[in-house]
mmCIF file of C-alpha atoms and ligand atoms in Angstrom:
data_model
loop_
_atom_site.group_PDB
_atom_site.id
_atom_site.type_symbol
_atom_site.label_atom_id
_atom_site.label_comp_id
_atom_site.label_asym_id
_atom_site.label_seq_id
_atom_site.Cartn_x
_atom_site.Cartn_y
_atom_site.Cartn_z
ATOM 1 C CA MET A 1 -12.547 -4.125 22.060
ATOM 2 C CA ARG A 2 -9.198 -4.005 20.319
ATOM 3 C CA LEU A 3 -8.400 -7.248 18.573
ATOM 4 C CA VAL A 4 -5.673 -8.416 16.241
ATOM 5 C CA MET A 5 -6.254 -11.263 13.801
ATOM 6 C CA LEU A 6 -2.952 -12.991 13.152
ATOM 7 C CA GLY A 7 -2.522 -15.733 10.570
ATOM 8 C CA ALA A 8 -1.130 -16.676 7.193
ATOM 9 C CA PRO A 9 -2.573 -15.347 3.951
ATOM 10 C CA GLY A 10 -5.772 -17.337 3.338
ATOM 11 C CA ALA A 11 -6.250 -18.348 6.984
ATOM 12 C CA GLY A 12 -9.691 -16.728 7.044
ATOM 13 C CA LYS A 13 -8.799 -13.585 9.006
ATOM 14 C CA GLY A 14 -10.852 -11.307 6.775
ATOM 15 C CA THR A 15 -13.862 -13.616 6.726
ATOM 16 C CA GLN A 16 -13.924 -13.856 10.525
ATOM 17 C CA ALA A 17 -13.058 -10.209 11.140
ATOM 18 C CA ASP A 18 -16.082 -9.211 9.035
ATOM 19 C CA ARG A 19 -18.376 -11.379 11.127
ATOM 20 C CA LEU A 20 -17.002 -10.130 14.454
ATOM 21 C CA ALA A 21 -17.065 -6.504 13.323
ATOM 22 C CA GLU A 22 -20.724 -6.750 12.454
ATOM 23 C CA ARG A 23 -21.575 -8.478 15.693
ATOM 24 C CA TYR A 24 -19.660 -6.092 17.948
ATOM 25 C CA GLY A 25 -20.261 -2.890 16.003
ATOM 26 C CA VAL A 26 -16.596 -1.989 15.590
ATOM 27 C CA PRO A 27 -14.779 -1.458 12.269
ATOM 28 C CA HIS A 28 -12.880 -4.222 10.493
ATOM 29 C CA VAL A 29 -9.582 -2.588 9.597
ATOM 30 C CA SER A 30 -7.781 -4.557 6.891
ATOM 31 C CA THR A 31 -4.463 -3.129 5.744
ATOM 32 C CA GLY A 32 -4.735 -5.078 2.467
ATOM 33 C CA ASP A 33 -8.151 -3.487 1.794
ATOM 34 C CA LEU A 34 -6.812 -0.034 2.685
ATOM 35 C CA PHE A 35 -3.906 -0.432 0.247
ATOM 36 C CA ARG A 36 -6.238 -1.684 -2.487
ATOM 37 C CA ALA A 37 -8.587 1.268 -1.919
ATOM 38 C CA HIS A 38 -5.575 3.581 -2.305
ATOM 39 C CA PHE A 39 -4.537 2.071 -5.576
ATOM 40 C CA ARG A 40 -8.063 2.137 -6.967
ATOM 41 C CA GLN A 41 -8.106 5.853 -6.149
ATOM 42 C CA ASN A 42 -4.684 6.125 -7.733
ATOM 43 C CA THR A 43 -3.037 7.850 -4.770
ATOM 44 C CA GLU A 44 0.733 8.009 -4.452
ATOM 45 C CA LEU A 45 0.608 5.611 -1.494
ATOM 46 C CA GLY A 46 -1.460 3.226 -3.615
ATOM 47 C CA GLN A 47 1.077 3.281 -6.435
ATOM 48 C CA THR A 48 3.926 2.579 -4.015
ATOM 49 C CA ALA A 49 2.070 -0.229 -2.216
ATOM 50 C CA ARG A 50 1.033 -1.945 -5.424
ATOM 51 C CA ARG A 51 4.607 -2.470 -6.546
ATOM 52 C CA TYR A 52 5.324 -4.486 -3.404
ATOM 53 C CA MET A 53 1.998 -6.315 -3.275
ATOM 54 C CA GLN A 54 2.195 -7.561 -6.857
ATOM 55 C CA GLU A 55 5.470 -9.275 -6.058
ATOM 56 C CA GLY A 56 4.157 -10.806 -2.841
ATOM 57 C CA HIS A 57 6.426 -8.582 -0.715
ATOM 58 C CA LEU A 58 5.390 -6.561 2.305
ATOM 59 C CA VAL A 59 4.912 -2.824 1.957
ATOM 60 C CA PRO A 60 7.600 -0.950 3.977
ATOM 61 C CA ASP A 61 6.785 -0.479 7.663
ATOM 62 C CA ASP A 62 6.808 3.338 7.656
ATOM 63 C CA VAL A 63 4.307 3.544 4.786
ATOM 64 C CA THR A 64 2.059 0.940 6.386
ATOM 65 C CA GLU A 65 2.185 2.425 9.872
ATOM 66 C CA ALA A 66 1.349 5.939 8.695
ATOM 67 C CA MET A 67 -1.727 4.607 6.915
ATOM 68 C CA VAL A 68 -2.822 2.548 9.942
ATOM 69 C CA TRP A 69 -2.395 5.421 12.463
ATOM 70 C CA GLN A 70 -4.519 7.609 10.249
ATOM 71 C CA ARG A 71 -7.263 4.977 9.980
ATOM 72 C CA LEU A 72 -7.299 4.225 13.719
ATOM 73 C CA GLY A 73 -7.623 7.939 14.433
ATOM 74 C CA GLU A 74 -10.991 8.109 12.666
ATOM 75 C CA ALA A 75 -14.107 8.505 14.794
ATOM 76 C CA ASP A 76 -15.557 5.025 14.239
ATOM 77 C CA ALA A 77 -12.423 3.402 15.679
ATOM 78 C CA HIS A 78 -12.659 5.123 19.072
ATOM 79 C CA ARG A 79 -14.750 2.304 20.545
ATOM 80 C CA GLY A 80 -12.363 -0.305 19.217
ATOM 81 C CA TYR A 81 -11.484 -2.212 16.078
ATOM 82 C CA ILE A 82 -10.561 -5.559 14.640
ATOM 83 C CA LEU A 83 -7.216 -5.392 12.916
ATOM 84 C CA ASP A 84 -6.713 -7.803 10.034
ATOM 85 C CA GLY A 85 -3.267 -7.919 8.455
ATOM 86 C CA PHE A 86 -1.551 -5.575 10.908
ATOM 87 C CA PRO A 87 0.928 -5.845 12.563
ATOM 88 C CA ARG A 88 2.822 -8.108 10.181
ATOM 89 C CA THR A 89 6.440 -7.528 11.235
ATOM 90 C CA LEU A 90 8.176 -7.227 14.614
ATOM 91 C CA PRO A 91 8.945 -3.512 14.149
ATOM 92 C CA GLN A 92 5.267 -2.875 13.324
ATOM 93 C CA ALA A 93 4.230 -4.714 16.489
ATOM 94 C CA GLU A 94 6.731 -2.779 18.630
ATOM 95 C CA HIS A 95 5.720 0.597 17.217
ATOM 96 C CA PHE A 96 2.084 -0.316 17.665
ATOM 97 C CA ASP A 97 2.674 -1.246 21.313
ATOM 98 C CA ALA A 98 4.417 2.060 21.893
ATOM 99 C CA ALA A 99 1.534 3.952 20.279
ATOM 100 C CA LEU A 100 -1.020 2.050 22.360
ATOM 101 C CA SER A 101 0.858 2.705 25.608
ATOM 102 C CA ALA A 102 1.188 6.377 24.790
ATOM 103 C CA ALA A 103 -2.600 6.551 24.431
ATOM 104 C CA ASN A 104 -3.060 4.448 27.579
ATOM 105 C CA TRP A 105 -4.737 1.693 25.616
ATOM 106 C CA ARG A 106 -4.270 -2.037 25.632
ATOM 107 C CA LEU A 107 -5.075 -4.805 23.163
ATOM 108 C CA SER A 108 -7.910 -7.083 24.282
ATOM 109 C CA GLY A 109 -6.407 -10.087 22.541
ATOM 110 C CA VAL A 110 -4.553 -11.487 19.564
ATOM 111 C CA PHE A 111 -6.187 -14.381 17.729
ATOM 112 C CA HIS A 112 -3.803 -16.655 15.907
ATOM 113 C CA VAL A 113 -5.791 -18.466 13.220
ATOM 114 C CA GLU A 114 -3.766 -21.578 12.407
ATOM 115 C CA VAL A 115 -4.280 -23.394 9.097
ATOM 116 C CA ASP A 116 -2.280 -26.140 7.365
ATOM 117 C CA ARG A 117 -0.215 -25.012 4.416
ATOM 118 C CA ALA A 118 -1.935 -27.215 1.823
ATOM 119 C CA VAL A 119 -5.296 -25.772 2.884
ATOM 120 C CA LEU A 120 -3.963 -22.202 2.616
ATOM 121 C CA GLN A 121 -2.870 -22.810 -0.938
ATOM 122 C CA SER A 122 -6.323 -23.945 -2.071
ATOM 123 C CA ARG A 123 -8.081 -21.165 -0.157
ATOM 124 C CA LEU A 124 -5.962 -18.499 -1.810
ATOM 125 C CA THR A 125 -6.069 -19.769 -5.382
ATOM 126 C CA GLY A 126 -9.874 -20.252 -5.152
ATOM 127 C CA ARG A 127 -10.549 -16.882 -3.503
ATOM 128 C CA ARG A 128 -12.628 -14.396 -5.484
ATOM 129 C CA SER A 129 -13.180 -10.827 -4.379
ATOM 130 C CA CYS A 130 -15.736 -8.151 -5.101
ATOM 131 C CA PRO A 131 -13.955 -5.029 -6.342
ATOM 132 C CA GLU A 132 -16.954 -2.869 -5.324
ATOM 133 C CA CYS A 133 -18.011 -3.934 -1.823
ATOM 134 C CA LYS A 134 -14.946 -6.057 -0.869
ATOM 135 C CA ALA A 135 -17.029 -9.174 -0.125
ATOM 136 C CA THR A 136 -14.969 -12.376 -0.345
ATOM 137 C CA TYR A 137 -16.012 -15.704 -1.871
ATOM 138 C CA HIS A 138 -14.417 -19.015 -2.683
ATOM 139 C CA VAL A 139 -15.107 -20.951 -5.885
ATOM 140 C CA GLN A 140 -15.483 -24.170 -3.896
ATOM 141 C CA PHE A 141 -15.969 -23.389 -0.199
ATOM 142 C CA ASP A 142 -18.167 -20.293 -0.415
ATOM 143 C CA PRO A 143 -19.445 -19.774 -3.959
ATOM 144 C CA PRO A 144 -21.796 -16.895 -4.837
ATOM 145 C CA SER A 145 -25.287 -17.969 -5.982
ATOM 146 C CA VAL A 146 -24.525 -16.902 -9.578
ATOM 147 C CA ALA A 147 -20.990 -17.778 -10.726
ATOM 148 C CA ASP A 148 -18.630 -14.778 -10.647
ATOM 149 C CA VAL A 149 -21.314 -12.306 -9.521
ATOM 150 C CA CYS A 150 -21.335 -10.662 -6.067
ATOM 151 C CA ASP A 151 -24.427 -11.686 -4.041
ATOM 152 C CA GLN A 152 -24.359 -8.383 -2.180
ATOM 153 C CA CYS A 153 -23.969 -5.821 -4.944
ATOM 154 C CA GLY A 154 -24.085 -7.584 -8.324
ATOM 155 C CA ALA A 155 -20.557 -6.588 -9.365
ATOM 156 C CA ARG A 156 -18.373 -8.998 -11.330
ATOM 157 C CA LEU A 157 -15.981 -10.891 -9.036
ATOM 158 C CA VAL A 158 -12.254 -10.824 -9.684
ATOM 159 C CA GLN A 159 -9.216 -12.796 -8.642
ATOM 160 C CA ARG A 160 -6.721 -10.600 -6.808
ATOM 161 C CA GLU A 161 -3.508 -10.288 -8.794
ATOM 162 C CA ASP A 162 -1.536 -11.560 -5.793
ATOM 163 C CA ASP A 163 -3.731 -14.688 -5.459
ATOM 164 C CA ARG A 164 -2.207 -16.283 -8.564
ATOM 165 C CA PRO A 165 -0.186 -19.431 -7.732
ATOM 166 C CA GLU A 166 3.266 -17.871 -8.421
ATOM 167 C CA THR A 167 2.699 -15.055 -5.925
ATOM 168 C CA VAL A 168 0.942 -17.223 -3.345
ATOM 169 C CA ALA A 169 4.093 -19.282 -2.707
ATOM 170 C CA LYS A 170 6.134 -16.116 -2.176
ATOM 171 C CA ARG A 171 3.578 -14.674 0.258
ATOM 172 C CA LEU A 172 3.537 -17.838 2.352
ATOM 173 C CA THR A 173 7.329 -17.700 2.631
ATOM 174 C CA VAL A 174 7.235 -14.031 3.612
ATOM 175 C CA TYR A 175 4.626 -14.874 6.253
ATOM 176 C CA HIS A 176 6.892 -17.520 7.715
ATOM 177 C CA THR A 177 9.949 -15.285 7.993
ATOM 178 C CA GLU A 178 8.419 -11.851 8.730
ATOM 179 C CA THR A 179 5.121 -12.449 10.508
ATOM 180 C CA GLU A 180 5.292 -15.772 12.338
ATOM 181 C CA PRO A 181 7.689 -14.394 15.000
ATOM 182 C CA LEU A 182 4.734 -12.310 16.212
ATOM 183 C CA VAL A 183 3.144 -15.489 17.580
ATOM 184 C CA GLN A 184 5.903 -15.712 20.221
ATOM 185 C CA TYR A 185 5.912 -11.959 20.703
ATOM 186 C CA TYR A 186 2.238 -11.868 21.695
ATOM 187 C CA ALA A 187 2.413 -15.168 23.587
ATOM 188 C CA ARG A 188 5.044 -13.589 25.861
ATOM 189 C CA GLN A 189 2.632 -10.731 26.561
ATOM 190 C CA GLY A 190 -0.083 -13.214 27.494
ATOM 191 C CA LEU A 191 -2.343 -11.938 24.709
ATOM 192 C CA LEU A 192 -2.228 -14.858 22.288
ATOM 193 C CA ARG A 193 -5.221 -17.140 21.704
ATOM 194 C CA THR A 194 -4.850 -19.925 19.152
ATOM 195 C CA ILE A 195 -7.784 -20.948 16.953
ATOM 196 C CA ASP A 196 -7.954 -24.006 14.689
ATOM 197 C CA GLY A 197 -8.640 -22.353 11.344
ATOM 198 C CA ASN A 198 -8.882 -25.644 9.428
ATOM 199 C CA GLN A 199 -12.499 -25.980 10.541
ATOM 200 C CA SER A 200 -15.542 -24.719 8.621
ATOM 201 C CA MET A 201 -16.250 -20.971 8.685
ATOM 202 C CA ASP A 202 -19.051 -21.389 11.236
ATOM 203 C CA GLU A 203 -16.924 -23.603 13.467
ATOM 204 C CA VAL A 204 -14.120 -21.043 13.416
ATOM 205 C CA THR A 205 -16.595 -18.315 14.347
ATOM 206 C CA ALA A 206 -17.852 -20.481 17.228
ATOM 207 C CA SER A 207 -14.285 -21.022 18.506
ATOM 208 C CA LEU A 208 -13.605 -17.284 18.346
ATOM 209 C CA THR A 209 -16.831 -16.552 20.198
ATOM 210 C CA GLU A 210 -15.900 -19.001 22.939
ATOM 211 C CA GLN A 211 -12.471 -17.454 23.347
ATOM 212 C CA LEU A 212 -13.924 -13.952 23.388
ATOM 213 C CA ALA A 213 -16.241 -14.982 26.215
ATOM 214 C CA LEU A 214 -13.193 -16.217 28.151
ATOM 215 C CA ILE A 215 -11.600 -12.782 27.946
ATOM 216 C CA GLY A 216 -14.804 -11.107 29.046
ATOM 217 C CA LEU A 217 -16.015 -10.001 25.626
ATOM 218 C CA ALA A 218 -19.233 -11.957 25.340
ATOM 219 C CA HIS A 219 -21.883 -10.179 23.310
ATOM 220 C CA ASP A 220 -25.676 -9.880 23.923
HETATM 221 P P1 LIG B 1 -7.330 -13.983 4.901
HETATM 222 O O1 LIG B 1 -8.010 -12.674 5.171
HETATM 223 O O2 LIG B 1 -6.748 -14.596 6.134
HETATM 224 O O3 LIG B 1 -6.335 -13.912 3.789
HETATM 225 P P2 LIG B 1 -9.918 -14.810 3.801
HETATM 226 O O4 LIG B 1 -10.878 -14.524 4.902
HETATM 227 O O5 LIG B 1 -9.896 -13.896 2.649
HETATM 228 O O6 LIG B 1 -8.426 -15.020 4.432
HETATM 229 O O7 LIG B 1 -10.188 -16.310 3.300
HETATM 230 C C1 LIG B 1 -9.416 -16.879 2.236
HETATM 231 C C2 LIG B 1 -10.337 -17.694 1.316
HETATM 232 O O8 LIG B 1 -10.783 -18.862 1.985
HETATM 233 C C3 LIG B 1 -11.594 -16.967 0.874
HETATM 234 O O9 LIG B 1 -11.890 -17.376 -0.438
HETATM 235 C C4 LIG B 1 -12.660 -17.441 1.865
HETATM 236 O O10 LIG B 1 -13.946 -17.454 1.258
HETATM 237 C C5 LIG B 1 -12.189 -18.855 2.173
HETATM 238 N N1 LIG B 1 -12.401 -19.256 3.572
HETATM 239 C C6 LIG B 1 -12.267 -18.495 4.695
HETATM 240 N N2 LIG B 1 -12.478 -19.219 5.811
HETATM 241 C C7 LIG B 1 -12.734 -20.494 5.400
HETATM 242 C C8 LIG B 1 -13.040 -21.739 6.086
HETATM 243 N N3 LIG B 1 -13.094 -21.791 7.431
HETATM 244 N N4 LIG B 1 -13.248 -22.825 5.331
HETATM 245 C C9 LIG B 1 -13.170 -22.779 3.967
HETATM 246 N N5 LIG B 1 -12.895 -21.658 3.272
HETATM 247 C C10 LIG B 1 -12.677 -20.521 3.971
HETATM 248 P P1 LIG B 2 -4.190 -11.735 2.895
HETATM 249 O O1 LIG B 2 -5.673 -11.520 3.082
HETATM 250 O O2 LIG B 2 -3.935 -12.763 1.865
HETATM 251 O O3 LIG B 2 -3.469 -12.002 4.154
HETATM 252 P P2 LIG B 2 -3.912 -8.887 2.675
HETATM 253 O O4 LIG B 2 -5.070 -8.384 1.892
HETATM 254 O O5 LIG B 2 -3.972 -8.791 4.150
HETATM 255 O O6 LIG B 2 -3.644 -10.394 2.247
HETATM 256 O O7 LIG B 2 -2.570 -8.192 2.196
HETATM 257 C C1 LIG B 2 -2.242 -8.114 0.841
HETATM 258 C C2 LIG B 2 -0.864 -7.502 0.698
HETATM 259 O O8 LIG B 2 -0.863 -6.166 1.236
HETATM 260 C C3 LIG B 2 0.261 -8.200 1.422
HETATM 261 O O9 LIG B 2 0.778 -9.303 0.680
HETATM 262 C C4 LIG B 2 1.286 -7.072 1.559
HETATM 263 O O10 LIG B 2 1.934 -6.817 0.329
HETATM 264 C C5 LIG B 2 0.384 -5.874 1.847
HETATM 265 N N1 LIG B 2 0.191 -5.702 3.298
HETATM 266 C C6 LIG B 2 -0.958 -5.901 3.991
HETATM 267 N N2 LIG B 2 -0.778 -5.625 5.292
HETATM 268 C C7 LIG B 2 0.527 -5.272 5.446
HETATM 269 C C8 LIG B 2 1.345 -4.903 6.554
HETATM 270 N N3 LIG B 2 0.859 -4.833 7.809
HETATM 271 N N4 LIG B 2 2.643 -4.600 6.321
HETATM 272 C C9 LIG B 2 3.154 -4.648 5.088
HETATM 273 N N5 LIG B 2 2.452 -5.001 3.998
HETATM 274 C C10 LIG B 2 1.141 -5.310 4.166
HETATM 275 ZN ZN1 LIG B 3 -20.011 -6.760 -4.010
#
């Protein structure tokens, strides 16, 4: 199974990718998480990426692609993966296609999680993240049982620096210009499946499960 989750910041890609990854036993590969892990470890790549991320800009394609190729080459990704946040530009998608063809691999599907802009805004500004285990919460839609404390590991939750309102607006604009063209790109390849992401988390998971069954990826 090789899936791509496509959608605006805050659409719920990460939330759903986590659920599918657990169910199908393949890794959830989030480029945002990989960049954040790099800057926590203070690597050169992390320093570079952070400068772009803080401003709500995309990290340059070459830097991003090198990191993704390395991650997808690891042993746990040989059976497949769920990509969340990659590809995000047309050149990334084209290079990825070339790399897949060279390896004689094909994507199983691209899920476009569609959410209204007003909803995205409130999802992003209310998002809280665990800096230790990367679990995601929402102050209103998915609060932890103790305010600001991670249910899974007890760490103190934080707001990502790019989830502040000023940066959120910029990221939504960048999504529109840089990433949205990928919807047409994958539709032309017959890979695109559209999901209504305005629904509750469980309803979105149910829609994804239905669509996966249609492409022959039912589980159990
Ligand atoms: P993305 O990875 O697409 O940026 P996330 O999965 O991090 O999105 O979700 C963004 C925020 O919205 C998080 O705080 C998450 O808890 C919340 N969220 C995700 N899916 C839903 C949903 N279907 N309904 C309400 N809130 C959601
Ligand atoms: P979100 O969950 O809100 O969609 P991510 O965690 O996926 O955000 O990404 C956070 C930031 O990391 C992006 O705003 C961008 O700066 C950078 N980033 C993530 N994926 C890519 C990518 N494929 N290409 C370039 N930059 C990326
Ligand atoms: Zn945690």
